[in-house]
Short mmCIF file of C-alpha atoms in Angstrom, two decimals:
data_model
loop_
_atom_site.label_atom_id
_atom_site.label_comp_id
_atom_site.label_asym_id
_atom_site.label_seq_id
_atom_site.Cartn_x
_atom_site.Cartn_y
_atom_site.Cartn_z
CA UNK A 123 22.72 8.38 -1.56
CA UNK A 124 22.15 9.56 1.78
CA UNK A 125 24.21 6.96 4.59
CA UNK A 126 22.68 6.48 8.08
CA UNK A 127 24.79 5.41 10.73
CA UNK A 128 22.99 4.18 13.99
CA UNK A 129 24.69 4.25 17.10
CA UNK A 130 25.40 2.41 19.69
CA UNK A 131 24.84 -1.26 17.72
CA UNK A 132 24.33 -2.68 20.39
CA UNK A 133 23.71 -1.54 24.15
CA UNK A 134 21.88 -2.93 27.32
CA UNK A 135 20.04 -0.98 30.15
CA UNK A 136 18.53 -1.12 33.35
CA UNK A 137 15.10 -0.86 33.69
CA UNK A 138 14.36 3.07 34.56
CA UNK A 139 17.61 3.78 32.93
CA UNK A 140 17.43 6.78 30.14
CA UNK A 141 18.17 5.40 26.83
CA UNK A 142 19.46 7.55 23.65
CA UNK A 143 19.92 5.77 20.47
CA UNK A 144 21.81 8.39 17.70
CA UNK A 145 21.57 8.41 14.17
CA UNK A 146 23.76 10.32 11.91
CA UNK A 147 22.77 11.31 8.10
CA UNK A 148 25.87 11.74 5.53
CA UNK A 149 23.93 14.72 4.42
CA UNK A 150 21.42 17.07 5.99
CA UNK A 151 17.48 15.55 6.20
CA UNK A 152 14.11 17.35 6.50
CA UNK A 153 12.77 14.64 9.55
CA UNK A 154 13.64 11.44 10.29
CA UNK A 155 11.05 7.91 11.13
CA UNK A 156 12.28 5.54 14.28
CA UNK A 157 10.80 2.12 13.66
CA UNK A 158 10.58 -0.46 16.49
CA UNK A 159 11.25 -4.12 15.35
CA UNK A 160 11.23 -7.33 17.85
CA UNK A 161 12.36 -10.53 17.32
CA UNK A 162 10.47 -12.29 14.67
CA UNK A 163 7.66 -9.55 14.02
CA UNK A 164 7.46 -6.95 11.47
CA UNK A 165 9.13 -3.58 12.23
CA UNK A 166 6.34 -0.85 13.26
CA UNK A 167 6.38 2.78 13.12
CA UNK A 168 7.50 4.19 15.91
CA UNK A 169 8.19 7.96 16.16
CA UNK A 170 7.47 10.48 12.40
CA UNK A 171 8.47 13.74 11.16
CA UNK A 172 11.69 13.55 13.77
CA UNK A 173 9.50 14.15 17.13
CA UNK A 174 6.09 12.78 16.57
CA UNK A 175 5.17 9.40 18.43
CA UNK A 176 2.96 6.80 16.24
CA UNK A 177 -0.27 5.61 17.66
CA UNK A 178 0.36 3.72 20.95
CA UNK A 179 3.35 4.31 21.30
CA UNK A 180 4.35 5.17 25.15
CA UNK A 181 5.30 8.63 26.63
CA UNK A 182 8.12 7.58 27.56
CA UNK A 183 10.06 7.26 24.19
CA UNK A 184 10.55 11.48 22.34
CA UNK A 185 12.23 11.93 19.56
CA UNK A 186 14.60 15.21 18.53
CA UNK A 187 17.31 16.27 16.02
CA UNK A 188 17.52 18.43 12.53
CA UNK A 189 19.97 19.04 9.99
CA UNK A 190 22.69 15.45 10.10
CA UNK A 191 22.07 14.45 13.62
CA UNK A 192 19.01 13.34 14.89
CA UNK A 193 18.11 10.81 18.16
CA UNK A 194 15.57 8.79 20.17
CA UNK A 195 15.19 8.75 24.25
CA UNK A 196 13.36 6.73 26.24
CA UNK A 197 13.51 7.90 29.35
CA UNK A 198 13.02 5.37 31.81
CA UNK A 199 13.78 1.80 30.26
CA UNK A 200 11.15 -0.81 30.59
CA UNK A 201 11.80 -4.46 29.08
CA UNK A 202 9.02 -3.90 26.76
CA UNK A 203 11.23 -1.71 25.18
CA UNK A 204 13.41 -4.41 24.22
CA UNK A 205 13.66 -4.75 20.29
CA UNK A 206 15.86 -3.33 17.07
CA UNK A 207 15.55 0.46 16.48
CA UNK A 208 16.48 1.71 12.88
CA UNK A 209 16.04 5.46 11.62
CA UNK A 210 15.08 5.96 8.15
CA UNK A 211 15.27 8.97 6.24
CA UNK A 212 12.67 9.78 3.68
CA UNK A 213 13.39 13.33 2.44
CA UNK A 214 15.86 12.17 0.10
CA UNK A 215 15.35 9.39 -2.57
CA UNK A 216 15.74 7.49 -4.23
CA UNK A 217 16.88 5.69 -2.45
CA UNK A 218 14.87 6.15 1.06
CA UNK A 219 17.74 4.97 3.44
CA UNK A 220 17.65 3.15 6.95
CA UNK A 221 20.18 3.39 9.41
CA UNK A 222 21.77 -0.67 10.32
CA UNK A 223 20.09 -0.75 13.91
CA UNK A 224 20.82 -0.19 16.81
CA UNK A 225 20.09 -4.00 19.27
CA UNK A 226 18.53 -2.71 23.13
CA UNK A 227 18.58 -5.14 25.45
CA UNK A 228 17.91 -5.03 28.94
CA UNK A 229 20.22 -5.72 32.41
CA UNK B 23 -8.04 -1.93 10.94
CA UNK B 24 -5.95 -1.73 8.12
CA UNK B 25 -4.41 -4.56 6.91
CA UNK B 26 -1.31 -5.65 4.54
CA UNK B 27 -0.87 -9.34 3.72
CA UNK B 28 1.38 -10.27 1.53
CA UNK B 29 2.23 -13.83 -1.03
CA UNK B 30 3.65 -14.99 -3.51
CA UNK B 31 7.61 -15.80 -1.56
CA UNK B 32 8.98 -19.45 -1.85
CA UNK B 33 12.57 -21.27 -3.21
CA UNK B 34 13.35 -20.20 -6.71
CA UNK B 35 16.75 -21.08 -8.48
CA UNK B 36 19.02 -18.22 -9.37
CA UNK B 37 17.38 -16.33 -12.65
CA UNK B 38 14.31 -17.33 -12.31
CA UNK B 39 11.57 -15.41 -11.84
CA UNK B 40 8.53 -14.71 -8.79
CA UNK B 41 5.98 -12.58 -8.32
CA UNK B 42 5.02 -11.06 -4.98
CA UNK B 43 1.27 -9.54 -4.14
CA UNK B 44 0.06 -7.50 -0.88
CA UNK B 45 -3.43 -7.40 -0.41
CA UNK B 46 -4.51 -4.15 1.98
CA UNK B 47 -8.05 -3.41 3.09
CA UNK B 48 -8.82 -1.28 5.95
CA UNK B 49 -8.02 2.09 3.86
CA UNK B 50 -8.52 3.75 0.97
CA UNK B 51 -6.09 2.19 -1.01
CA UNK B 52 -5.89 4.61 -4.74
CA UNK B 53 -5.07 6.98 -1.88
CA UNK B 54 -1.92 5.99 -0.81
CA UNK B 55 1.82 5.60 -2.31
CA UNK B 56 3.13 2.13 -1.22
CA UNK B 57 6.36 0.51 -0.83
CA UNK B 58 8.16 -2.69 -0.41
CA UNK B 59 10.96 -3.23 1.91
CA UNK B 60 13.19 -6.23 2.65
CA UNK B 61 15.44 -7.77 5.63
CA UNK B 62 18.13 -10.26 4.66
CA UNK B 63 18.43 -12.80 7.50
CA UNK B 64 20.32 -11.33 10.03
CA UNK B 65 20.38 -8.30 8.36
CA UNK B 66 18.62 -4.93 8.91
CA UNK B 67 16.20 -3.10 6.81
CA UNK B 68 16.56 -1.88 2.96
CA UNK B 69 14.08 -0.23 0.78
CA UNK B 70 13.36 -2.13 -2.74
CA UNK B 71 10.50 0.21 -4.49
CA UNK B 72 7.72 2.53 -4.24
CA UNK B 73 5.32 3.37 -6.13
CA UNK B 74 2.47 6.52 -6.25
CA UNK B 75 -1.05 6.40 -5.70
CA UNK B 76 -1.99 6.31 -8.99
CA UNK B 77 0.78 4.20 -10.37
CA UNK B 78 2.10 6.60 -12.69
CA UNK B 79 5.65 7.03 -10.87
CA UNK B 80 7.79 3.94 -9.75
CA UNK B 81 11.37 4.27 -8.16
CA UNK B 82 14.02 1.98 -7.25
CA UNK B 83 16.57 0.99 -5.58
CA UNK B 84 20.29 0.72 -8.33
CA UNK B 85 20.43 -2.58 -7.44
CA UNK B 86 17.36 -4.35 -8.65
CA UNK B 87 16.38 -1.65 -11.58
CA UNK B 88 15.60 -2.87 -14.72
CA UNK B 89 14.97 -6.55 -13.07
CA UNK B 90 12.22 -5.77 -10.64
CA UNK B 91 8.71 -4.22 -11.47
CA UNK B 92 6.28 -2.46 -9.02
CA UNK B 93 2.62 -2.04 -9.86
CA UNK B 94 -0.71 -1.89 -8.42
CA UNK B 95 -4.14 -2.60 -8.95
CA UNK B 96 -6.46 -0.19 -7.33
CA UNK B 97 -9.44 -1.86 -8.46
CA UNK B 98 -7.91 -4.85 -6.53
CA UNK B 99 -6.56 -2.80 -3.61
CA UNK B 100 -3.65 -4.84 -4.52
CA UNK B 101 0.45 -4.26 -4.90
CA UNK B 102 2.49 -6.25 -6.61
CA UNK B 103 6.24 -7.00 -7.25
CA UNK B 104 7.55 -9.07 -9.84
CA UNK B 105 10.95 -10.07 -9.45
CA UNK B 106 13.07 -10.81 -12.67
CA UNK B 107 16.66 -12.47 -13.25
CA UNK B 108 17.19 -12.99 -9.43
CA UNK B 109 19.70 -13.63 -7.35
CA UNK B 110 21.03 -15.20 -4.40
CA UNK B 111 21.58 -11.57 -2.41
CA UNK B 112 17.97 -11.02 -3.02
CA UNK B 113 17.03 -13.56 -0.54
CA UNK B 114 15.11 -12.07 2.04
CA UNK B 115 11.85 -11.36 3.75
CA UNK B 116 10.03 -8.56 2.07
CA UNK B 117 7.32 -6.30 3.52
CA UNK B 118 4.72 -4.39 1.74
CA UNK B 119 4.12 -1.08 3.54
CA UNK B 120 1.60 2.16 3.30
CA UNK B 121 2.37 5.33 2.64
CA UNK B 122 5.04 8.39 2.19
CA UNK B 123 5.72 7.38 6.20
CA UNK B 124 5.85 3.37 5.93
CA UNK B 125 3.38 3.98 8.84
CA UNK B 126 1.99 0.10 8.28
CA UNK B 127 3.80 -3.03 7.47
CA UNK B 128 2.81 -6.38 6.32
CA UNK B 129 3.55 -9.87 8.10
CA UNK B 130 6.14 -10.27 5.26
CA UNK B 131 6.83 -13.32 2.77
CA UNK B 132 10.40 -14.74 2.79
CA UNK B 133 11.81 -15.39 -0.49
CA UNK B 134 14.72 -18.00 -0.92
CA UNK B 135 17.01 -17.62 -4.00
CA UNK B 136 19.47 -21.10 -4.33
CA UNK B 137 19.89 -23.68 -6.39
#
């Protein structure tokens, strides 16, 4: 089974502060998902295939990585942006495997 | 616009049995492999089953194989889990979801396993 490990769990920033959130796969994946999830709604697909934003889904968020290491930037916080993050990797299974989360908040 | 919407959650007593659906319109369903996922309270994200477009492969997650079933009716547009033997760590809110990319999710239906 392939483990994810999100980090930071938690963090907080500014708004127009650049954000990364990492995740880091036990073994190497093809592409990693980013799903968005705020309090009390279902989580939504966010960014595919490692770099590719989902419909809607603002400018300002880009996705990069290969191999174990992958990450998502926003890069200029707004307080929409506020929600749960998780990476899931789907080129492995079973089981597909999601990273615990990483919490942003803002200042 | 597709659509999920799932049923079927409640309170059940440990080893006892439930059975969830997810209705999706919107899409061509026989078209798609689907999946259910579910959140603990508190808790983050875990994949339960999936299942491919025409039914003819299932996979699972260690813990709940050989007490959970995944199906679908096509006909129906319709997924189904049905939940066997269960127990308290499977309480949770579970999501249906489209797809070899989850790339839609249900509103989810919480299910609540005490005595």
């Amino acid at each position: 089974e392939i483990v994810l490990t999100q980090s930071p769990t938690t963090m907080a920033a500014s708004p127009g502060e650049k954000v990364t959130l990492n995740c880091l796969a036990s073994s190497s994946v093809s592409y990693m998902n980013w799903y968005q999830q705020k309090s009390g709604a279902s989580p939504k697909l966010w960014i595919y295939g490692t770099s590719n934003l989902a419909s809607g889904v603002p400018n300002r968020f880009s996705g990069s990585g290969s191999g174990t290491s992958y990450s998502l930037t926003i890069s200029s916080m707004e307080a929409e942006d506020v929600a749960t993050y998780y990476c899931l990797q789907l080129s492995s299974y079973p089981p597909f495997t999601f990273g615990s989360g990483t919490k942003l908040e803002i200042k | 616009e597709v659509q999920l919407v799932e049923s079927g959650g409640g309170l059940v007593q440990p080893g006892r049995s439930l059975k969830l659906s997810c209705a999706a319109s919107g899409f061509t369903f026989s078209n798609y492999y689907m999946a259910w996922v579910r959140q603990a309270p508190t808790k983050g994200l875990e994949w339960v089953a999936s299942i491919t477009n025409s039914g003819g492969s299932t996979y699972y997650r260690d813990s709940v194989k050989g007490r959970f079933t995944i199906s679908r009716d096509n006909a129906k547009s319709t997924l189904y889990l049905q939940m066997d033997s269960l127990r308290s760590e499977d309480t949770a809110t579970y999501y249906c979801t489209r797809g070899r990319t989850f790339d839609y999710w249900g509103q989810g239906v919480m299910v609540t396993v005490s005595s």
